[in-house]
mmCIF file of C-alpha atoms in Angstrom:
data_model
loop_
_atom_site.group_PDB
_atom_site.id
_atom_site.type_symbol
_atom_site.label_atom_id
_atom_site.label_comp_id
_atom_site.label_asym_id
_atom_site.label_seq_id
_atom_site.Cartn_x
_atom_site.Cartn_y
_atom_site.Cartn_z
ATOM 1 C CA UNK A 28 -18.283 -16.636 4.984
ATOM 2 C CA UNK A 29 -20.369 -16.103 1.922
ATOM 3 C CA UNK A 30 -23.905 -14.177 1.859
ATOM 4 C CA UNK A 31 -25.563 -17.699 1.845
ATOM 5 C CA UNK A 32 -23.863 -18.154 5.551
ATOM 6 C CA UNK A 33 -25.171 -15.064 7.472
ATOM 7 C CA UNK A 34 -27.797 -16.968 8.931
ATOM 8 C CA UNK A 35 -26.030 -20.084 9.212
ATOM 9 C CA UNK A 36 -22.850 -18.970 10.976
ATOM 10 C CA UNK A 37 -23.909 -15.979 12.903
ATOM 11 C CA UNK A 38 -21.209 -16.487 15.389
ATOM 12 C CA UNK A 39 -18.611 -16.864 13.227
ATOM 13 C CA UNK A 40 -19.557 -13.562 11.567
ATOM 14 C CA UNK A 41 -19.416 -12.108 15.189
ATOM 15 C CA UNK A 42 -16.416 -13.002 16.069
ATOM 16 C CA UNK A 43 -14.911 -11.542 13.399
ATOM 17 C CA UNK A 44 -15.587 -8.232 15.009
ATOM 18 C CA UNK A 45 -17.108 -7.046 12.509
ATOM 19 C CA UNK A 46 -20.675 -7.105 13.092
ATOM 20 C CA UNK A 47 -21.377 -4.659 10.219
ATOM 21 C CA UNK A 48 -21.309 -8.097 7.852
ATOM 22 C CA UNK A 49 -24.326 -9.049 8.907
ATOM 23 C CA UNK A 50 -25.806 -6.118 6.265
ATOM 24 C CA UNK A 51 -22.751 -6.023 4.504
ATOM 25 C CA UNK A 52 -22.982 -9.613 3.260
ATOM 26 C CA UNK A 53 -26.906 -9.690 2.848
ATOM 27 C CA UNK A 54 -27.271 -9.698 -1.130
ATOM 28 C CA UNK A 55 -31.064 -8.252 -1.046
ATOM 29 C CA UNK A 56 -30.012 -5.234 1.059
ATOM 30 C CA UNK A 57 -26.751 -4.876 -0.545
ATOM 31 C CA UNK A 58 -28.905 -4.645 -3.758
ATOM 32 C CA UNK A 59 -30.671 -1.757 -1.999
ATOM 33 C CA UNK A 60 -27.587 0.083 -0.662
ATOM 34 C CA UNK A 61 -25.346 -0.184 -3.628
ATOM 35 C CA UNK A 62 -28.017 1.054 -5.987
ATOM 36 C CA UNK A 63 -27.217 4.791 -6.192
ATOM 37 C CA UNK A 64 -23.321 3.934 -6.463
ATOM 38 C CA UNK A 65 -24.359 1.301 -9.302
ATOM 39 C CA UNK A 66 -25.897 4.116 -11.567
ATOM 40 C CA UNK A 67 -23.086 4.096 -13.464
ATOM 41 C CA UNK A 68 -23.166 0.514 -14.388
ATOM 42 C CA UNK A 69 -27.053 0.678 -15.227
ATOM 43 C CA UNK A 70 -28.673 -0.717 -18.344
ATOM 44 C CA UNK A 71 -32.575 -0.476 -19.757
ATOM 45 C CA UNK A 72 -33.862 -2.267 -16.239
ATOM 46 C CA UNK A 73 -31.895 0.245 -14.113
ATOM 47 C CA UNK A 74 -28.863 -0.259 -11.492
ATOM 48 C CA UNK A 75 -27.763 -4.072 -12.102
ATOM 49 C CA UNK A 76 -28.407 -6.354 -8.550
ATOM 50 C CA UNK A 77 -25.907 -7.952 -6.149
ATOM 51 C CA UNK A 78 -26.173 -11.508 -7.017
ATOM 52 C CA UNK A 79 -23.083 -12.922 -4.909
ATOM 53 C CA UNK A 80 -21.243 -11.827 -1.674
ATOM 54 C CA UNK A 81 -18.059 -13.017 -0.183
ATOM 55 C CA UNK A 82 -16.281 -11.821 2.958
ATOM 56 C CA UNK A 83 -12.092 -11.670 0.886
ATOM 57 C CA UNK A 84 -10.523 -10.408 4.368
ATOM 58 C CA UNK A 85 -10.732 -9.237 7.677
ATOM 59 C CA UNK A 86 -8.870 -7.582 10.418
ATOM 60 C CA UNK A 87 -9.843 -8.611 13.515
ATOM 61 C CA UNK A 88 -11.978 -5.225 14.489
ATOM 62 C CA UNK A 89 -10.619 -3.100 12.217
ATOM 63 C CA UNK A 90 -11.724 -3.642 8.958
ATOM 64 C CA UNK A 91 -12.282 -5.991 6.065
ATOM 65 C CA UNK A 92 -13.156 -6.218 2.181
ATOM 66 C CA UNK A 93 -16.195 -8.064 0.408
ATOM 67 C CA UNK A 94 -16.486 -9.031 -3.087
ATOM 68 C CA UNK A 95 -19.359 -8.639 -4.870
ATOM 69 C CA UNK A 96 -20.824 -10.180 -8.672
ATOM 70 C CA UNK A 97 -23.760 -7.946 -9.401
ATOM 71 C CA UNK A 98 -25.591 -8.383 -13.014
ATOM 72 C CA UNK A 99 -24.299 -6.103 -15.777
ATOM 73 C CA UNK A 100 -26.055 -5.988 -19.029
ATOM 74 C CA UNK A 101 -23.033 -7.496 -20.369
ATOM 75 C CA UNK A 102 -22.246 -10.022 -18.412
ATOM 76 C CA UNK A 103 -21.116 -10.347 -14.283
ATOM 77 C CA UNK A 104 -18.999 -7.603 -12.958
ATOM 78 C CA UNK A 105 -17.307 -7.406 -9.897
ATOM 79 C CA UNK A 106 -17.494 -4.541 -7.715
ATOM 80 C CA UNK A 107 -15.502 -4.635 -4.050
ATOM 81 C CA UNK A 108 -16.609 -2.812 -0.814
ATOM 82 C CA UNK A 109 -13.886 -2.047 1.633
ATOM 83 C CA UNK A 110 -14.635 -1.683 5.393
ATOM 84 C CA UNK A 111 -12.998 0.682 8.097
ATOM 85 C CA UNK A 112 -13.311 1.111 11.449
ATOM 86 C CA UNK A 113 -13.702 4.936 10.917
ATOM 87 C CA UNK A 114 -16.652 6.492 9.387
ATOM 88 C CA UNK A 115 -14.620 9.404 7.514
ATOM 89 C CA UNK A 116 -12.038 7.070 5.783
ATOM 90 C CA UNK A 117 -14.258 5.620 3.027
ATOM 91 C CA UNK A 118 -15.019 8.824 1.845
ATOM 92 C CA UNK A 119 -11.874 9.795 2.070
ATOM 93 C CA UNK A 120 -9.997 7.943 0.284
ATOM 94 C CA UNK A 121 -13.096 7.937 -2.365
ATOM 95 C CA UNK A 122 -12.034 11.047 -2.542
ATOM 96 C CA UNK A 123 -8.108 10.435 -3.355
ATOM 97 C CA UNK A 124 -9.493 7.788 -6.181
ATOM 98 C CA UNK A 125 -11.229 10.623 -7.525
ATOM 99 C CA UNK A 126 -8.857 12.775 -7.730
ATOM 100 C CA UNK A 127 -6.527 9.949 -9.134
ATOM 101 C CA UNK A 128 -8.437 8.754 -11.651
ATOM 102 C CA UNK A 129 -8.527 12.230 -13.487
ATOM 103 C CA UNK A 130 -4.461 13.034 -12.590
ATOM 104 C CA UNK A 131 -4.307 9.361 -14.368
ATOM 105 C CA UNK A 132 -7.138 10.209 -17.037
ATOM 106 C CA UNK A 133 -5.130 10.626 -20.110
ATOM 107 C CA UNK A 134 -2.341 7.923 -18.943
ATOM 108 C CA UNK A 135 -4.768 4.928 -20.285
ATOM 109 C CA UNK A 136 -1.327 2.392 -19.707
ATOM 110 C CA UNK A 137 -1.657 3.454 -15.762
ATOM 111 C CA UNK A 138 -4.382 3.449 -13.809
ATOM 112 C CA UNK A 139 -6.160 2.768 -10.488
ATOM 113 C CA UNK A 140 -9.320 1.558 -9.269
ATOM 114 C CA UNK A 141 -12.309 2.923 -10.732
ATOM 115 C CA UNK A 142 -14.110 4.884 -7.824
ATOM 116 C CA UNK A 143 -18.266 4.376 -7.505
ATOM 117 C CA UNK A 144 -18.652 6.190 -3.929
ATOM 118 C CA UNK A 145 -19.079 4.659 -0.193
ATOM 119 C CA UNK A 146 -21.839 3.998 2.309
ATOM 120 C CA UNK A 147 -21.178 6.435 4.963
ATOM 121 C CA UNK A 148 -23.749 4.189 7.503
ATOM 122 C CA UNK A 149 -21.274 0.976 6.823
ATOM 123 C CA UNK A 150 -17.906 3.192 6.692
ATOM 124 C CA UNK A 151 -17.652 1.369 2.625
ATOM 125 C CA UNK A 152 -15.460 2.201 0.078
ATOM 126 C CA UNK A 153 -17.125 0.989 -3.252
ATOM 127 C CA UNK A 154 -15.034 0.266 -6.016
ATOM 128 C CA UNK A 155 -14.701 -1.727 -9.324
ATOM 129 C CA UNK A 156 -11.094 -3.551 -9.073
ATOM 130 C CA UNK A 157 -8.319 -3.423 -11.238
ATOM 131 C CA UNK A 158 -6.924 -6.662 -12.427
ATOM 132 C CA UNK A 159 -3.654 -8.040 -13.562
ATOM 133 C CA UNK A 160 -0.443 -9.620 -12.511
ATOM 134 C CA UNK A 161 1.114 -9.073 -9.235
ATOM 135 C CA UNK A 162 4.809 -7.120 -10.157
ATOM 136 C CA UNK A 163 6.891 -9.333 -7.873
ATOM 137 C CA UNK A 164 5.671 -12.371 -9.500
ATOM 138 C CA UNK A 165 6.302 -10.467 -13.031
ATOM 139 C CA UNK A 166 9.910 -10.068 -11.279
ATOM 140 C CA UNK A 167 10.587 -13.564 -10.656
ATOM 141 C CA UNK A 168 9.326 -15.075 -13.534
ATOM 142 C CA UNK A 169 12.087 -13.451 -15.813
ATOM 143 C CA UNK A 170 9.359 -12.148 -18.308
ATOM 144 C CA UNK A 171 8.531 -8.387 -18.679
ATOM 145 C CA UNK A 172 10.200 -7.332 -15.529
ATOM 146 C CA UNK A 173 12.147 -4.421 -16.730
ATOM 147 C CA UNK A 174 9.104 -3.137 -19.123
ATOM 148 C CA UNK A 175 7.142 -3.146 -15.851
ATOM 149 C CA UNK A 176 9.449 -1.711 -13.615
ATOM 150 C CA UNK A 177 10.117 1.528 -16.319
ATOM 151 C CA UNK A 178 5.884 1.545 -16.230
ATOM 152 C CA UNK A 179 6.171 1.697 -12.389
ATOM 153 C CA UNK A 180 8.410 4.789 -12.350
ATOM 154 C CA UNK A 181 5.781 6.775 -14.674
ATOM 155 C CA UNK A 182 3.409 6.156 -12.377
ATOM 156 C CA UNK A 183 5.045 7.257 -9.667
ATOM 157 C CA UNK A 184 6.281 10.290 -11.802
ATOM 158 C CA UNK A 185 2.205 10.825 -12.813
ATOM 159 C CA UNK A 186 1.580 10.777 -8.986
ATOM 160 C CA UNK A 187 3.923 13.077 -8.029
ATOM 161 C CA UNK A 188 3.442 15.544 -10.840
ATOM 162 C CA UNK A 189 -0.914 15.417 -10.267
ATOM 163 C CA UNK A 190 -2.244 18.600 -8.354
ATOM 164 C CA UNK A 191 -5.523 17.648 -6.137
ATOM 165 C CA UNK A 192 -6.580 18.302 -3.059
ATOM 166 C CA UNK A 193 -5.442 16.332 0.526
ATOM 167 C CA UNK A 194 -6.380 16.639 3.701
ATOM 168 C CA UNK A 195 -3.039 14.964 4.958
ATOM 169 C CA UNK A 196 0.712 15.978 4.779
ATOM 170 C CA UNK A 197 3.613 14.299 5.913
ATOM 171 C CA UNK A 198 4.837 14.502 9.268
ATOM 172 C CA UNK A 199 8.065 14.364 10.072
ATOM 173 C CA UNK A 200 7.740 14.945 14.249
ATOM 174 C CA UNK A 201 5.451 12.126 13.892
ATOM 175 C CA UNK A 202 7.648 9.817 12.244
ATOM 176 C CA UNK A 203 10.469 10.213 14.350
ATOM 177 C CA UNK A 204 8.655 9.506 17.318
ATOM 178 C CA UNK A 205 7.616 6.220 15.686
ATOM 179 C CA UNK A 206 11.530 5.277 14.629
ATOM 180 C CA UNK A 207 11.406 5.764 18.523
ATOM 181 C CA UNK A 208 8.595 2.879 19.064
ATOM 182 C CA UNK A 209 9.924 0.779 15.906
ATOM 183 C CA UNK A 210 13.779 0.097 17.897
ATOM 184 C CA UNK A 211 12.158 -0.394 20.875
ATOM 185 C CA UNK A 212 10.072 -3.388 19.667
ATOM 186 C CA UNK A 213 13.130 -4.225 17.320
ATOM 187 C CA UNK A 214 15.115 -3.980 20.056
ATOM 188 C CA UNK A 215 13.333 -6.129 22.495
ATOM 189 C CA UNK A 216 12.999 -8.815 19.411
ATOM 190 C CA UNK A 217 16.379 -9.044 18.976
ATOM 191 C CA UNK A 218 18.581 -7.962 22.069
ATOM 192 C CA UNK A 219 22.133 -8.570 20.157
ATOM 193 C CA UNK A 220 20.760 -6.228 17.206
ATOM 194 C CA UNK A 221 19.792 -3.816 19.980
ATOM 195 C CA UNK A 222 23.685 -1.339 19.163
ATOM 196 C CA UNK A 223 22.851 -1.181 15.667
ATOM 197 C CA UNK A 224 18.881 -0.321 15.716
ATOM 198 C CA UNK A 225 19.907 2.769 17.980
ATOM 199 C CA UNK A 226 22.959 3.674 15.240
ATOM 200 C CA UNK A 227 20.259 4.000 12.529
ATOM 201 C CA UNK A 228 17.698 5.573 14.900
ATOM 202 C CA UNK A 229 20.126 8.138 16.394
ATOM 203 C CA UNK A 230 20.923 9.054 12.971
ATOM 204 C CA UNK A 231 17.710 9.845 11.775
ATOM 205 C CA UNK A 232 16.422 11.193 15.036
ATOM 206 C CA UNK A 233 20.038 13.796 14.485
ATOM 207 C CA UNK A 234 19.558 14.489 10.526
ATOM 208 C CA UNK A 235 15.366 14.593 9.919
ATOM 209 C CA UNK A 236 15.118 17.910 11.515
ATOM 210 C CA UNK A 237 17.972 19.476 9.359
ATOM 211 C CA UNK A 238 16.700 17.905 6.362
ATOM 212 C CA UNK A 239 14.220 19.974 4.147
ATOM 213 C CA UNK A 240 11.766 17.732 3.324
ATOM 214 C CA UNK A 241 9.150 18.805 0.984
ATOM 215 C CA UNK A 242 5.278 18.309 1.940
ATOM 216 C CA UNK A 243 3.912 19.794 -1.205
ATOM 217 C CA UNK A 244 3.493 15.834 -3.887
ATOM 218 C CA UNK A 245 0.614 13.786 -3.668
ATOM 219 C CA UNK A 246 2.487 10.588 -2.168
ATOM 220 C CA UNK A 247 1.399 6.787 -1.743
ATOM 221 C CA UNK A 248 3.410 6.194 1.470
ATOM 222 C CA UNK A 249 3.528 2.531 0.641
ATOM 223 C CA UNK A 250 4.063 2.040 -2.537
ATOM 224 C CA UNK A 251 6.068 -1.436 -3.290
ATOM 225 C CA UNK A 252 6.111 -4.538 -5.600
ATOM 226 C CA UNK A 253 2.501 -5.772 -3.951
ATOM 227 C CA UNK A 254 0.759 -2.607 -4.693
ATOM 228 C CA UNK A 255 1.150 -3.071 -8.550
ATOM 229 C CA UNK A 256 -0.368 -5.083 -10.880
ATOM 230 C CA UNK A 257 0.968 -5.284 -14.507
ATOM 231 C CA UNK A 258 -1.764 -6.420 -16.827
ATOM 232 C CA UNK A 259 -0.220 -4.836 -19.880
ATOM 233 C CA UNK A 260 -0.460 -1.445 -18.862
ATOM 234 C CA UNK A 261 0.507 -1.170 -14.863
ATOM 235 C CA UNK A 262 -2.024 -0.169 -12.343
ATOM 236 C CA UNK A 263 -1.668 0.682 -8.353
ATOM 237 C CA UNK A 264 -3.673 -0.339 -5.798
ATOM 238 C CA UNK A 265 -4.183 0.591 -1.872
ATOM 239 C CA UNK A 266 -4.720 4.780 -1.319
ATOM 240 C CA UNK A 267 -5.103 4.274 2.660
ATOM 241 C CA UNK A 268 -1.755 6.309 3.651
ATOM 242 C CA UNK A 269 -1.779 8.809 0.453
ATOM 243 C CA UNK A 270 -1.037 12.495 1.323
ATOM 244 C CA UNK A 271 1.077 15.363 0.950
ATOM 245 C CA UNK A 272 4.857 14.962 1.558
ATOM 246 C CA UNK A 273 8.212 14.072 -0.004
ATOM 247 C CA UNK A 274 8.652 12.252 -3.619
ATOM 248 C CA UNK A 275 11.966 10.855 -2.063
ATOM 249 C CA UNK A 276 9.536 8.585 0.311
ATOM 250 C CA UNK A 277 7.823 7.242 -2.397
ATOM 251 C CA UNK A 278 11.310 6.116 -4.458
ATOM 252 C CA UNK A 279 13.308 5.231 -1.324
ATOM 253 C CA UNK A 280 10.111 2.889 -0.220
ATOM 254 C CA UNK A 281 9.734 1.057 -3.625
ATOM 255 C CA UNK A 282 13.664 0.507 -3.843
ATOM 256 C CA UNK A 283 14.090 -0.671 -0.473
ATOM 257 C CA UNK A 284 11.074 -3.360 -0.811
ATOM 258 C CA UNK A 285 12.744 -4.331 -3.797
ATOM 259 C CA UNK A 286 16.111 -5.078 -2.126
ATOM 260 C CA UNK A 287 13.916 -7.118 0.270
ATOM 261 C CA UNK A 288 12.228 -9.331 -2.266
ATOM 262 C CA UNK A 289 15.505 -9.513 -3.893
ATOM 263 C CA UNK A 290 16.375 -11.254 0.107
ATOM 264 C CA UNK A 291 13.898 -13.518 -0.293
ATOM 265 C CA UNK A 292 12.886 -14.531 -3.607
ATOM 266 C CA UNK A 293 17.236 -14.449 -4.346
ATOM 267 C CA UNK A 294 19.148 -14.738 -1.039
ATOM 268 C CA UNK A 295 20.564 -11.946 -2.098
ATOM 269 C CA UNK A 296 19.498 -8.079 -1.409
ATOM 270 C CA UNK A 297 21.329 -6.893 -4.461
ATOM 271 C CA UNK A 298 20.047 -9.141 -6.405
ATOM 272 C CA UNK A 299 17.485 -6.827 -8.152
ATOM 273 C CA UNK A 300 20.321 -3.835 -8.023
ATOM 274 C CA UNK A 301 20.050 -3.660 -12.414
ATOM 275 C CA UNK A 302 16.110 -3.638 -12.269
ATOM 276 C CA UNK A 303 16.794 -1.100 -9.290
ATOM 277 C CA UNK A 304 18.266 1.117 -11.221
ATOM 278 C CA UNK A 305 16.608 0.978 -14.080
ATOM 279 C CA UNK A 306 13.771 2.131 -11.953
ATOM 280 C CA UNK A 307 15.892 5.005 -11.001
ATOM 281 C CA UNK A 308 17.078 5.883 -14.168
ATOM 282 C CA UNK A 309 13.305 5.959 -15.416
ATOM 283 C CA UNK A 310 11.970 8.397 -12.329
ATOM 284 C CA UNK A 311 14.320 10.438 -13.005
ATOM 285 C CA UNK A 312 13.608 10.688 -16.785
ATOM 286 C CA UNK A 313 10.232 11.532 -16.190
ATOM 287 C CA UNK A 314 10.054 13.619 -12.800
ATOM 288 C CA UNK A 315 13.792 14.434 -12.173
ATOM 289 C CA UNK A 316 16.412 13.510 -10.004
ATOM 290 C CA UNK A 317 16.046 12.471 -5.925
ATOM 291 C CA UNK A 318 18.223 14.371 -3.411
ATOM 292 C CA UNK A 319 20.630 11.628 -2.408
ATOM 293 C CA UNK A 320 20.229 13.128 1.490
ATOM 294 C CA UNK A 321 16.812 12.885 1.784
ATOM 295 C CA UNK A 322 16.639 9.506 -0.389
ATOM 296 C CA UNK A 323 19.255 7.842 2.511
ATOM 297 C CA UNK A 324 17.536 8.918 4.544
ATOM 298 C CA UNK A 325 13.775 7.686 3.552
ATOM 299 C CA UNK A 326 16.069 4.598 2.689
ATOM 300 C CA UNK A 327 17.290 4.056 6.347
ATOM 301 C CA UNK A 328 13.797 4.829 7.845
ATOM 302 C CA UNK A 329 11.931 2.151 5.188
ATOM 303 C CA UNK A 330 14.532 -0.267 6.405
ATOM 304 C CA UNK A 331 13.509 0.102 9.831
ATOM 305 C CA UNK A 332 9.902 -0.013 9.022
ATOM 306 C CA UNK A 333 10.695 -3.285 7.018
ATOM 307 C CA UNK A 334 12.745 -4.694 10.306
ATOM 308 C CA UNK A 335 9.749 -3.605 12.730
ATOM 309 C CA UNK A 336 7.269 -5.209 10.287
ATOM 310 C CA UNK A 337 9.267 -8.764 10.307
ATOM 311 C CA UNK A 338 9.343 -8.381 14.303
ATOM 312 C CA UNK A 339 5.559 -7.887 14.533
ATOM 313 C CA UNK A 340 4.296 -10.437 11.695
ATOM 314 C CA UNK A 341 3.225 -7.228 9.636
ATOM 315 C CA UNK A 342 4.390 -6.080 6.313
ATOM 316 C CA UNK A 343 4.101 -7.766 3.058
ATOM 317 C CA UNK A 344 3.519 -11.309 2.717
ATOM 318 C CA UNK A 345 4.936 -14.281 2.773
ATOM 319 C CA UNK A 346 5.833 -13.088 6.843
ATOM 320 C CA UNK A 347 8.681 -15.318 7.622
ATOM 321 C CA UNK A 348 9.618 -16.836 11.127
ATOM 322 C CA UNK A 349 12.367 -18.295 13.192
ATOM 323 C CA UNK A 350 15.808 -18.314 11.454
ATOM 324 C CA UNK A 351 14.512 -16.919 8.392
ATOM 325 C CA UNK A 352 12.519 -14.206 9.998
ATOM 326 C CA UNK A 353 16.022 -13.157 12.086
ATOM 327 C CA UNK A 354 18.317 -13.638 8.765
ATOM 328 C CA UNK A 355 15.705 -11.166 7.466
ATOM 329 C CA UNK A 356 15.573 -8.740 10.015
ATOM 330 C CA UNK A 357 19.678 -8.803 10.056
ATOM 331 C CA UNK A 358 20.017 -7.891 6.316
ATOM 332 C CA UNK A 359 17.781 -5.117 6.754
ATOM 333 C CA UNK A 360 19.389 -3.375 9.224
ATOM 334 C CA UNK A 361 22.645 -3.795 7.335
ATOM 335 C CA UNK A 362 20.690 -2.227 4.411
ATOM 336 C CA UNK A 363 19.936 -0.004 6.656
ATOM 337 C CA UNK A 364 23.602 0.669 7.824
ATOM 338 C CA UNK A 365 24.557 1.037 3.925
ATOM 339 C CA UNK A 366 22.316 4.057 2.687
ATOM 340 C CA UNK A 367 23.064 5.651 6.091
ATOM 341 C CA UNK A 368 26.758 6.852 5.224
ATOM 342 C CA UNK A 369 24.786 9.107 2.762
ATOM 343 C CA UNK A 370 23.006 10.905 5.644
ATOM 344 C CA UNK A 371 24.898 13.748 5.819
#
């Protein structure tokens, strides 16, 4: 799936469902397209050329990302293009990278990906990567983890205290309508489990409309352990979901993936509970404290996001199966159960 294979393997490039790759992976006309966005990166000769193409991912019909070498004067650098199936979601979230990269300007320790534009006609997001050390693999390896988690609360805390503009806000009508669709296909998963998915769903189907959430902080709406990458400073990757809502989503969501690689990586969900709070500690040091109500509750709904994901082979990676996947799904709905005696 390289540029060299476009001609070669045209039907494998079809059936990808993405038919877009057969420009998107052509180096000459890449050269072409990516020109204007390469300004930036341009020495004596002008915009540097694509010299290499390869397809990273794909989702079948939906969307995919391609890496690309092109020829700086000082040496290769690599820039990727991101695919969606809508036209107005590159330049969206070019956009949100934008406006990122200046809240994040004079934070040179955090970061995110440096923006270059997008290609309306292919629906591209150009970008040059950032690079570094995934944080749950910082996390297991017993070296740097708490230095890395304390970096990971400022940059929530930098998120949440930048002003720009969104064209999104949090929902919360929408979202409980989805807790609705997320126990049914729990539910139908996992009959036995069925009593306990409608506890935690009646509970925040009762409590989110009495709740004051706030809709006015620029939040990641998935923002966990394989959206960071520590490479001595700490940068944060993947702006699809970001828009206006509640800080306490943002906390509740990196806490609660925590607890779940704390499950796997440990066989324990508490296992993590020091580096957990540490986190805590250090949001609240830098952006202030998290009402406990609407943290349970953000809590409870990740967990049930988390459960759904297992059920559907979704969710971060590695995706478990039989026993494992169940033993999985179990200790997140007790998780679940736990932070939802704080719902008031």
């Amino acid at each position: 799936m390289t540029s060299t294979s476009v001609g070669k393997h045209p039907t494998a490039l079809h059936l990808t469902g993405l038919p877009i790759l057969q420009v998107a992976l052509n180096v000459q006309r890449m050269t072409d397209k990516l020109a204007p966005l390469l300004e930036a990166l341009a020495g004596p000769d002008g915009p540097p050329p694509v010299t290499y193409a390869r397809l990273l991912a794909y989702k079948q019909g939906n969307r995919g990302t391609i890496r690309y070498q092109v020829a700086t004067e000082g040496g290769p650098t690599t820039v990727l293009g991101k695919l969606y199936p809508q036209p107005g979601q590159a330049g969206r979230v070019d956009t949100i990278l934008r406006g990122l990269a200046a809240a994040f300007a004079a934070t040179p320790r955090l970061g995110v990906p440096r923006p270059l534009g997008c290609l309306p006609d292919l629906a591209m997001l150009v970008y040059i990567p950032v690079e570094g050390e995934i944080l749950d693999e910082v996390l297991q390896s017993g070296a740097g983890g708490a230095g890395a988690i304390e970096r990971a609360a400022d940059w929530l805390a930098t998120l949440h205290r930048a002003r720009f503009e969104l064209d999104r806000r949090f929902q919360p009508s929408l979202e409980l309508v989805n807790l609705q669709a997320w126990g049914a296909l729990i539910s139908q998963a996992h009959p036995d489990l069925a009593g306990t998915v409608a506890h935690l769903s009646d509970r925040l189907q009762a409590s989110g409309p009495q709740l004051q959430f706030r809709d006015d902080t620029p939040i990641h709406k998935d923002f966990h352990y394989k959206h960071v990458l520590v490479d001595g400073g700490l940068r944060v990757i993947d702006f699809d979901e970001v828009r206006l809502g509640d800080p306490a989503y943002d906390v509740a969501h990196f806490c609660v993936h925590l607890r779940l690689l704390a499950c796997r990586a440990l066989g324990d969900p508490a296992g993590y509970a020091g580096l957990e709070r540490a986190f805590l500690a250090a949001y609240t040091r830098r952006a202030g404290g998290v009402p406990v109500d609407r943290y349970a509750w953000f809590a409870t709904y990740t967990c049930l996001k988390i459960a759904k994901q297992l059920c559907t082979t979704r969710g971060v990676r590695p995706r478990p199966d039989g026993e494992e996947l169940r033993r999985q799904v179990r200790i997140m709905l007790a998780q679940g159960l736990a932070y939802s005696e704080d719902i008031p």
